[in-house]
mmCIF file of C-alpha atoms in Angstrom:
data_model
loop_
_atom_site.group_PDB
_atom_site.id
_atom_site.type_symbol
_atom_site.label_atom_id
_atom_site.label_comp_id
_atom_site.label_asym_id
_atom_site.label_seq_id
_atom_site.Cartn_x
_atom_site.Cartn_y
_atom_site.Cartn_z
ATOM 1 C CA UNK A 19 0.000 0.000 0.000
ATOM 2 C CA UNK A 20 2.910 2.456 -0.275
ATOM 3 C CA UNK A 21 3.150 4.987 -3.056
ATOM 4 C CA UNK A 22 6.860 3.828 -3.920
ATOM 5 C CA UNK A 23 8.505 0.844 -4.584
ATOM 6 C CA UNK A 24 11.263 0.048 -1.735
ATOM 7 C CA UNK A 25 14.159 -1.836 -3.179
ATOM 8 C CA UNK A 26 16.638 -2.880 -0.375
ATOM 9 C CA UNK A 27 20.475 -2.105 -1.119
ATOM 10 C CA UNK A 28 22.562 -4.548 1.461
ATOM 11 C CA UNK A 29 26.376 -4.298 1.523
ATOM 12 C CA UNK A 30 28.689 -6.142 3.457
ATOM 13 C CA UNK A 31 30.372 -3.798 6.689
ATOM 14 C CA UNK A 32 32.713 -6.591 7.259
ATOM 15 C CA UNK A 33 32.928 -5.479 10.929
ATOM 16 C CA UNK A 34 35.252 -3.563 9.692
ATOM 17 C CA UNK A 35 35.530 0.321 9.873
ATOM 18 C CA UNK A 36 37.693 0.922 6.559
ATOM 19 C CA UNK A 37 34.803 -1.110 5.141
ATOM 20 C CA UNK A 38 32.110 -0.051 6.793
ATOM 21 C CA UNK A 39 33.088 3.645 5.321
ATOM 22 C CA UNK A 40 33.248 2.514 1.987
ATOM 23 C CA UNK A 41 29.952 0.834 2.072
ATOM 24 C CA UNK A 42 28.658 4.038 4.087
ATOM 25 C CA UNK A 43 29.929 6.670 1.172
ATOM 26 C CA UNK A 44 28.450 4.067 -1.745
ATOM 27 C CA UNK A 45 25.089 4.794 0.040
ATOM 28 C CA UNK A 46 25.196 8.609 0.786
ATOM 29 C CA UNK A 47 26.683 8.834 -2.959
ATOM 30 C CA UNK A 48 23.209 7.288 -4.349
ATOM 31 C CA UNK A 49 20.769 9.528 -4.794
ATOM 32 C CA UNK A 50 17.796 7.319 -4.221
ATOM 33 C CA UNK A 51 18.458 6.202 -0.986
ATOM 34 C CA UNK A 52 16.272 7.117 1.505
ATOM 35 C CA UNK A 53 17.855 6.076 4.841
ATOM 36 C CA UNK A 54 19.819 3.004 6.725
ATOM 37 C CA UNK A 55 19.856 0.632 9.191
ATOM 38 C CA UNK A 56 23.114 -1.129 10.330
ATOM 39 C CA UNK A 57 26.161 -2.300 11.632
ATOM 40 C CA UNK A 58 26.493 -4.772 14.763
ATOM 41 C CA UNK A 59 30.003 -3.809 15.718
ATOM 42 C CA UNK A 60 30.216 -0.373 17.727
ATOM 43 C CA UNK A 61 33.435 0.525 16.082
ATOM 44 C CA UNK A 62 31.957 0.750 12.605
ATOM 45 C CA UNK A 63 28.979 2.656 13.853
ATOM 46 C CA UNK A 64 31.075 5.140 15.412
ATOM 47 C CA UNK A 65 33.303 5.449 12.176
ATOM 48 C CA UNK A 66 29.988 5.586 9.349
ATOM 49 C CA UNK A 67 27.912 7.405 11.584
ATOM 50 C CA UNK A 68 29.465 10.745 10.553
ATOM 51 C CA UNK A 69 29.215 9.741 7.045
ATOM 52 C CA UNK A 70 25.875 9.764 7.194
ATOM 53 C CA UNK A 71 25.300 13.036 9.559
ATOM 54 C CA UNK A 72 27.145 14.572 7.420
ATOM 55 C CA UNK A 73 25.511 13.678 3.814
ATOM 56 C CA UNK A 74 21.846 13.874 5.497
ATOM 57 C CA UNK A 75 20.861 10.330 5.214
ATOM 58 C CA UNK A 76 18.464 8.957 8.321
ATOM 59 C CA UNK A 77 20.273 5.840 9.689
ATOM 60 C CA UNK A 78 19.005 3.645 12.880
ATOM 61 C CA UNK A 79 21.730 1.412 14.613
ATOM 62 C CA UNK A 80 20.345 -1.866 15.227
ATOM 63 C CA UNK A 81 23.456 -3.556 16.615
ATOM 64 C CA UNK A 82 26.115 -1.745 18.413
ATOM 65 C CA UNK A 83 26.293 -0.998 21.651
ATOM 66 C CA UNK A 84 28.949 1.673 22.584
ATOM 67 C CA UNK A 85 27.398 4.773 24.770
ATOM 68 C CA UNK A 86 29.607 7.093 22.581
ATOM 69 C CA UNK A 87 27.477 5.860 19.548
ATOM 70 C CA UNK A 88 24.812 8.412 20.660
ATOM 71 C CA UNK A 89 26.127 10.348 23.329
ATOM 72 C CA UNK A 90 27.486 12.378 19.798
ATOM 73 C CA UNK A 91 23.911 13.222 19.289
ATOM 74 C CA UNK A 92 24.022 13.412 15.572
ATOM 75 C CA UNK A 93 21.044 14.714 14.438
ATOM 76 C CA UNK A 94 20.641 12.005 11.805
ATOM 77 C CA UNK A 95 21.320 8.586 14.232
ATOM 78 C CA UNK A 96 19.269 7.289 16.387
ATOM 79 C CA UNK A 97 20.022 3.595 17.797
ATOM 80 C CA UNK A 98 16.874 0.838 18.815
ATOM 81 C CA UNK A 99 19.288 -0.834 20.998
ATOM 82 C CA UNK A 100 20.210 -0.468 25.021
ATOM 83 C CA UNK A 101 23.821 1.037 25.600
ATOM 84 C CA UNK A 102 26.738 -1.887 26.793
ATOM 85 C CA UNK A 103 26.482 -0.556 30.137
ATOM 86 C CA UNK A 104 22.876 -2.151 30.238
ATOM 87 C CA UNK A 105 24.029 -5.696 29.494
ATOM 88 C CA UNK A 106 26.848 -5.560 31.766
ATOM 89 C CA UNK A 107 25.204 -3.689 34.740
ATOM 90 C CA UNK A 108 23.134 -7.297 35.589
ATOM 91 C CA UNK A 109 26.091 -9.281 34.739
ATOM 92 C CA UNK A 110 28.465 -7.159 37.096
ATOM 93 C CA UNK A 111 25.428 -7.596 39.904
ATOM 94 C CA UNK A 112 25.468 -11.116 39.313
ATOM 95 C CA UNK A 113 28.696 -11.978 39.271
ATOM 96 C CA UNK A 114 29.164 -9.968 42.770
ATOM 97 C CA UNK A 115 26.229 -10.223 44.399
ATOM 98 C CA UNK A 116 24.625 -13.446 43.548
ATOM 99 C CA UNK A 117 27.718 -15.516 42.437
ATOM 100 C CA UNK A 118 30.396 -14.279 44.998
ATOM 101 C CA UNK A 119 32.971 -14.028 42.271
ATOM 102 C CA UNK A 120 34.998 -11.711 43.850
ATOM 103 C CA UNK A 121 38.381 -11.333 41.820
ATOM 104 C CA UNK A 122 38.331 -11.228 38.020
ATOM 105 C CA UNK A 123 41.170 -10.537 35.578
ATOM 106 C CA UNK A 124 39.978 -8.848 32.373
ATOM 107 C CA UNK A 125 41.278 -9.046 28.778
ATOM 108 C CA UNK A 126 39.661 -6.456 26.064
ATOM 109 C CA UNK A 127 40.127 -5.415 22.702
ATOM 110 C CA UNK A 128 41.719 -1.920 22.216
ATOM 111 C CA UNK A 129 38.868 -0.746 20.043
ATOM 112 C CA UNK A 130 36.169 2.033 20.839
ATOM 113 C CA UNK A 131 33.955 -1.026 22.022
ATOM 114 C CA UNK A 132 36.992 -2.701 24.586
ATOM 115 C CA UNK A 133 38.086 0.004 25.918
ATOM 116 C CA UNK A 134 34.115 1.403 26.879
ATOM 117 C CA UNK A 135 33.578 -2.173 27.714
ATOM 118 C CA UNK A 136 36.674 -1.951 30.170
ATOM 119 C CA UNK A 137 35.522 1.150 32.179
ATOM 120 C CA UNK A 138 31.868 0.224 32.168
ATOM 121 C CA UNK A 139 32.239 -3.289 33.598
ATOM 122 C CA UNK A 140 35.114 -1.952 35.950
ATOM 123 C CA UNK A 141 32.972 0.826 37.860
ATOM 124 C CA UNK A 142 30.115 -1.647 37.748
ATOM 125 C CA UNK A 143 31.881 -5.051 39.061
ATOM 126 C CA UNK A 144 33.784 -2.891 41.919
ATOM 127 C CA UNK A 145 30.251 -1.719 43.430
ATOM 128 C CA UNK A 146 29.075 -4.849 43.467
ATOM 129 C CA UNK A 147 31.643 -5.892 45.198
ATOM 130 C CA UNK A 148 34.198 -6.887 43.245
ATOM 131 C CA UNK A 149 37.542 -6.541 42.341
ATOM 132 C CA UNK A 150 39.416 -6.809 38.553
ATOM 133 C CA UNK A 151 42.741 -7.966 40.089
ATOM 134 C CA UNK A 152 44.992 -7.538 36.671
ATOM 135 C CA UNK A 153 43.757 -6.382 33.218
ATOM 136 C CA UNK A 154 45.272 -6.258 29.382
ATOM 137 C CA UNK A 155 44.497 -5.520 25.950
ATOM 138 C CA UNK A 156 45.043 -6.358 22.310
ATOM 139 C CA UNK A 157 44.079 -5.203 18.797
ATOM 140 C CA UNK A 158 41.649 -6.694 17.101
ATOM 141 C CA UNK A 159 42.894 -9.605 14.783
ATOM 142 C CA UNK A 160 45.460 -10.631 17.615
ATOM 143 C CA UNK A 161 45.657 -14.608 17.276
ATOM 144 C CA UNK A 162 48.285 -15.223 20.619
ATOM 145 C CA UNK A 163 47.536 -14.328 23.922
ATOM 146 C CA UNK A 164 49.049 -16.842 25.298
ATOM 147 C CA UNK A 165 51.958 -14.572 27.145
ATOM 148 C CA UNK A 166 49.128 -12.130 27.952
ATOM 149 C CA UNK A 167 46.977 -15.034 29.856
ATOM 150 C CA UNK A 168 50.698 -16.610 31.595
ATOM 151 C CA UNK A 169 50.867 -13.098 33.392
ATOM 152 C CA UNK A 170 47.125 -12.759 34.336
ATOM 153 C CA UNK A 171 47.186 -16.363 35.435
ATOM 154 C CA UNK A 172 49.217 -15.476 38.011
ATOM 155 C CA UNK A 173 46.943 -13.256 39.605
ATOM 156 C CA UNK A 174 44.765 -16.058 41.155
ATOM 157 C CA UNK A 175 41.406 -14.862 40.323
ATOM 158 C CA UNK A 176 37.979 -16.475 39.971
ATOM 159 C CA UNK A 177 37.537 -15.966 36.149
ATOM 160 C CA UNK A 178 38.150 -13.777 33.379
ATOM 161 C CA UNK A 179 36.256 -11.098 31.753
ATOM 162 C CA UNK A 180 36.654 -10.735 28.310
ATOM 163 C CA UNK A 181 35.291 -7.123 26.428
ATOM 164 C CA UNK A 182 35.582 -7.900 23.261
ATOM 165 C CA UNK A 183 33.901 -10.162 20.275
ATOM 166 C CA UNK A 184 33.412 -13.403 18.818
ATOM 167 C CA UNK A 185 36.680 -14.238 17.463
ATOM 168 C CA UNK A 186 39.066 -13.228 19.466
ATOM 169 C CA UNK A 187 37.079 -14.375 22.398
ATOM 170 C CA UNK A 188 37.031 -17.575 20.832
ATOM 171 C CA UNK A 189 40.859 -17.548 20.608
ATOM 172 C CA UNK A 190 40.916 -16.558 24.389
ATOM 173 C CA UNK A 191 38.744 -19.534 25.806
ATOM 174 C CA UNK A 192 40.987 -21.800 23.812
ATOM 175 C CA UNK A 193 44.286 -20.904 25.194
ATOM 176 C CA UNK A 194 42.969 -20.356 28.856
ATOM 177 C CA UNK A 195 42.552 -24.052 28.682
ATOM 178 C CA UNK A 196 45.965 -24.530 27.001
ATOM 179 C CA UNK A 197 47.437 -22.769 30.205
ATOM 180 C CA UNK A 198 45.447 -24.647 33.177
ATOM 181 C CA UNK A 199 43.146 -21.285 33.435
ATOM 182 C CA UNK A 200 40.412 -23.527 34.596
ATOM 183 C CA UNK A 201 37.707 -20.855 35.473
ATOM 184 C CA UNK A 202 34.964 -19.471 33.690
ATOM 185 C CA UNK A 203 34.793 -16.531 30.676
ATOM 186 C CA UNK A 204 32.542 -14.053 31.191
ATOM 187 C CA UNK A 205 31.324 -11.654 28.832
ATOM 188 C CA UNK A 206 28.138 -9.601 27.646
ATOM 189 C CA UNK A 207 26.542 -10.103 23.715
ATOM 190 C CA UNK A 208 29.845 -9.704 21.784
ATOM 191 C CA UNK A 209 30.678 -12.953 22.962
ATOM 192 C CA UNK A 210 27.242 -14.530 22.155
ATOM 193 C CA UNK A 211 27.069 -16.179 19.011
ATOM 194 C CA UNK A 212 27.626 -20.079 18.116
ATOM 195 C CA UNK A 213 30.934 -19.029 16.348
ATOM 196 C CA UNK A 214 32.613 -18.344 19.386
ATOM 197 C CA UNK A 215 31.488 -22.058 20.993
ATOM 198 C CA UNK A 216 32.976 -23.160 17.177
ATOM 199 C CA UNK A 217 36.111 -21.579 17.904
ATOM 200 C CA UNK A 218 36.663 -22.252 21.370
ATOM 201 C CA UNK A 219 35.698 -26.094 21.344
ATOM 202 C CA UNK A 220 35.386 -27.605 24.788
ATOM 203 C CA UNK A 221 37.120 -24.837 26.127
ATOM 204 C CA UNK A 222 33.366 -22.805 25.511
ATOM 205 C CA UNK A 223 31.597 -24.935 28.357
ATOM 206 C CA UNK A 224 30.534 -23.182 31.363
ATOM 207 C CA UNK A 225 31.485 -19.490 29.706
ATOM 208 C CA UNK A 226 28.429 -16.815 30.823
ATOM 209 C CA UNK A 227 27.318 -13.818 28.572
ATOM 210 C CA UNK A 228 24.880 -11.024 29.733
ATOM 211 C CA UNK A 229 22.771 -10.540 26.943
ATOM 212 C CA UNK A 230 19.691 -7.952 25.906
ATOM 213 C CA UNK A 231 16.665 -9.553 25.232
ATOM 214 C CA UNK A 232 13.457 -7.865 23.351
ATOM 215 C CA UNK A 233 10.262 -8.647 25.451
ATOM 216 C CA UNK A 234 8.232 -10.923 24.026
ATOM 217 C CA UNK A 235 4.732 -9.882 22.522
ATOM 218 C CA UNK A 236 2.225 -11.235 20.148
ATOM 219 C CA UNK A 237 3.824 -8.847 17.309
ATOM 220 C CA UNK A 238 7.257 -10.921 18.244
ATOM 221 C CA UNK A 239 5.959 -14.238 18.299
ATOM 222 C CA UNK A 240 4.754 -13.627 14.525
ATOM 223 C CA UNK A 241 8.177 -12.160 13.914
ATOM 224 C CA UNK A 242 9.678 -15.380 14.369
ATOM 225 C CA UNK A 243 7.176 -17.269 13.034
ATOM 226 C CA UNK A 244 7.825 -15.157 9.413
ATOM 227 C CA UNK A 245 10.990 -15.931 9.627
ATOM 228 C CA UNK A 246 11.343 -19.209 10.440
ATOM 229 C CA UNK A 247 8.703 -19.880 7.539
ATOM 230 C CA UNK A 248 11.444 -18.203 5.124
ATOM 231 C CA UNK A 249 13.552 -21.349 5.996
ATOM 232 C CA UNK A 250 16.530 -19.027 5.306
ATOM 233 C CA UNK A 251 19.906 -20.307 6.330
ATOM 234 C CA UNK A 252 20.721 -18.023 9.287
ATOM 235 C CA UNK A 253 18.839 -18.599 12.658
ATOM 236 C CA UNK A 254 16.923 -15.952 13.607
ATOM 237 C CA UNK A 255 19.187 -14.192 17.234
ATOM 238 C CA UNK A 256 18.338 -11.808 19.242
ATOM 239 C CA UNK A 257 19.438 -8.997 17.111
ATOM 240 C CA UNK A 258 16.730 -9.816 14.784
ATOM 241 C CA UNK A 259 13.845 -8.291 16.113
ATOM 242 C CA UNK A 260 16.576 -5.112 17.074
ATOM 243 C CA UNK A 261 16.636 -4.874 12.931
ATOM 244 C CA UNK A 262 13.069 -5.746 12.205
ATOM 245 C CA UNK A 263 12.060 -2.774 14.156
ATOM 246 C CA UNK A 264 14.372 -0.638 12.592
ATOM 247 C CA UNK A 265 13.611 -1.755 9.001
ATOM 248 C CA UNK A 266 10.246 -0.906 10.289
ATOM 249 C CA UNK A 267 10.638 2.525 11.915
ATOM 250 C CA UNK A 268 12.185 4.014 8.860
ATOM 251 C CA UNK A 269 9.083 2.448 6.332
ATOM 252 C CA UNK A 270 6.503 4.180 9.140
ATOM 253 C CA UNK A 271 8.122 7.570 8.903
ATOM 254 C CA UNK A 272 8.625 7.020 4.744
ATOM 255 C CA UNK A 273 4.946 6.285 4.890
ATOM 256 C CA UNK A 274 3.598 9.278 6.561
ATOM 257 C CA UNK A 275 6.291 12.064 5.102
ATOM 258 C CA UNK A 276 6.963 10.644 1.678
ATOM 259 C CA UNK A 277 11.028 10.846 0.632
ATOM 260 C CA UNK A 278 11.516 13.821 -0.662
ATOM 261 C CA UNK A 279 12.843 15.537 2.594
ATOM 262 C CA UNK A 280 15.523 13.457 5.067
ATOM 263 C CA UNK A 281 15.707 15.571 7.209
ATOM 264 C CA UNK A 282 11.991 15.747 7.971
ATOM 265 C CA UNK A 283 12.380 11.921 8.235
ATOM 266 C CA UNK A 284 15.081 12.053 10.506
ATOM 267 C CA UNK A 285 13.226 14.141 12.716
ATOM 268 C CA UNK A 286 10.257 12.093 12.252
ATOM 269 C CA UNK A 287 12.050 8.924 13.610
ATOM 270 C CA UNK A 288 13.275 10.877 16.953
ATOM 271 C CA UNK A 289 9.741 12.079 17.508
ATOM 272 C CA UNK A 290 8.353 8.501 16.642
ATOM 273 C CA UNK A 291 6.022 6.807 19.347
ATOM 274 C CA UNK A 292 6.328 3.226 17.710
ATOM 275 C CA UNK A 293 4.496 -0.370 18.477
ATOM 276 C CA UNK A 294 6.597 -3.054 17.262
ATOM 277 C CA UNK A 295 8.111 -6.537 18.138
ATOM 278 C CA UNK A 296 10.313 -4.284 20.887
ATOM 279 C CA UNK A 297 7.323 -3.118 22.346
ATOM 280 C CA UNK A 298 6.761 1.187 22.308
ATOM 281 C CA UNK A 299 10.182 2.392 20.884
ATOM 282 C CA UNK A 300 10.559 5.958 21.570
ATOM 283 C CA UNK A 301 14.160 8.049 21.954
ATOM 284 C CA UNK A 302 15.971 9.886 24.212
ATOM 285 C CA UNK A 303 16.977 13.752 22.704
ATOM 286 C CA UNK A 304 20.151 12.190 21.948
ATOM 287 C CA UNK A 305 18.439 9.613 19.665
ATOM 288 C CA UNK A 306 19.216 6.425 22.023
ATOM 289 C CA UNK A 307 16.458 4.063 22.939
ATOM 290 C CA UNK A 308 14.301 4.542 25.570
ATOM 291 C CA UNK A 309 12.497 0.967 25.031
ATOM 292 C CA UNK A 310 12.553 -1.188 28.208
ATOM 293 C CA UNK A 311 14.780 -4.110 27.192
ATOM 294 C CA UNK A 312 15.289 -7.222 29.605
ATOM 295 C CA UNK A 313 18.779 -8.919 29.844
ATOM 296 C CA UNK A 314 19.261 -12.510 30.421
ATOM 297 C CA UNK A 315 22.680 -14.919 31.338
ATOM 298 C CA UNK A 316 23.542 -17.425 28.620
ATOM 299 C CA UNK A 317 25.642 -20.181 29.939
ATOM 300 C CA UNK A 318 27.542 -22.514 27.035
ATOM 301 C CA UNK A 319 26.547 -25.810 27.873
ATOM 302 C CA UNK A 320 26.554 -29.115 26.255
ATOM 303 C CA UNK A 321 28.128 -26.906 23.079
ATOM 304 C CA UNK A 322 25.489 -24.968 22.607
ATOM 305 C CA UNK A 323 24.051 -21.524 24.851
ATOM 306 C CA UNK A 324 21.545 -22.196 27.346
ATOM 307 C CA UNK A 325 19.806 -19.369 29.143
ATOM 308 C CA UNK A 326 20.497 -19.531 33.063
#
């Protein structure tokens, strides 16, 4: 029932911010698009997002997770997704409160998303009563962290927090085991995926992730039910209804204020009251999402994640 035709344009971001620029520019450098959704890695996001601020092209984050994402309050960004401090508030709790793990050592990633990820769980874990007892980091791509983990090892603690992604986390669990680090990984959604179980082997059982969940509504339950009709190769995950809602949000506002003026859209999805598989999405002056998301600890067990 629209007045136009939409014709989806996907490119590949690579999780990779040289990339994810590229693919960015391609898009503001075509006339007929409209707007964007996108990217699950944070460091990306915070590289494309002035690409698009800048050219005038509506884009809503579905993925990534880094406060500073937002906190730029780029007119033309919003983001459907809670911050990483609201995944690894519960976990921090948890860990302290509930768990009595009271000594962690932490290894991150020296991107944007590792380095928030570092300070976040840090100030969080300490007031609930914990303490990160020794702490490292490494680019992105690193393959060896074997020296890294000999010197952390040393510091006795009751697991490791990793604040980072899938791959190198994968790497990590794997050569903890190598060196005797018998205790668990903990992480928040970076680290939940079935590709970092694939990596890590064995070494994945008993590692906990904090992870945001979308409630669950009549609206989701179809969702899901779409999509697993589709039979399409990927599983659906619990960023799919995060980019459902997105896709979604910029159709409404393309519905009621036609195309011919972004930045009326743009404006239209910060001002947008909307009822979707999340529940009401509505945002923050800054663009972030004031939705009420729940979060939920994944445990890997048996191979596979299992909530807790």
């Amino acid at each position: 029932g629209l007045p136009f035709k939409i014709e989806p344009v996907i490119l590949d971001d690579a999780s990779d911010p040289p990339t994810g620029v590229n693919a960015a520019l391609k898009l503001v450098n075509d006339p007929d698009v409209v707007g964007a959704i996108g990217h699950w890695n944070s460091p990306v996001a915070l590289a494309t997002t002035p690409v698009f601020n800048r050219s005038g092209v509506p884009f809503i984050i579905w993925g990534a997770i880094s406060p500073r994402v937002t906190e730029q309050n780029l007119p033309f960004v919003t983001r459907v997704t809670p911050t990483l401090v609201a995944e690894n508030t519960p976990l921090a709790e948890t860990l302290g409160k509930k768990m009595n793990v009271k000594t962690l050592v932490m290894v991150s990633d020296t991107s944007d998303y590792g380095k928030q990820n570092t300070v976040s769980f840090t100030q969080l874990y300490e007031k609930a009563g914990g303490k990160i007892v020794a702490s490292d980091a490494a680019p992105v791509g690193t393959t060896d962290f074997r020296a890294m983990l000999t010197k952390l090892k040393a510091a006795n603690a009751q697991g490791l927090y990793f604040g980072g992604v899938i791959t190198e986390a994968g790497i990590v669990r794997k050569q903890m085991k190598e060196l005797g680090m018998n205790y668990p990984m903990y992480g928040i959604s970076g680290i939940y995926d079935p590709k970092f179980i694939e990596i890590a082997g064995d070494s994945a059982e008993g590692s906990i992730a904090g992870v945001r969940e979308a409630q669950k509504n009549p609206k989701a339950d179809a969702m899901v039910a779409a999509y697993e009709a589709q039979k399409f190769a990927e599983p659906h995950s619990h960023y799919t209804m995060f980019a459902y809602d997105a896709a979604n949000i910029l159709v409404n506002v393309m519905r009621q204020h036609g195309i011919a003026d972004k930045g009326k859209l743009a404006k239209a999805i910060r001002a947008i009251k909307y009822d979707g598989v999340l529940g009401e999405t509505t945002f923050d002056s800054n663009g972030q999402t004031q939705v009420n998301v729940d979060i939920s600890l994944y445990v890997v067990k048996g191979g596979k994640w299992v909530k807790m």
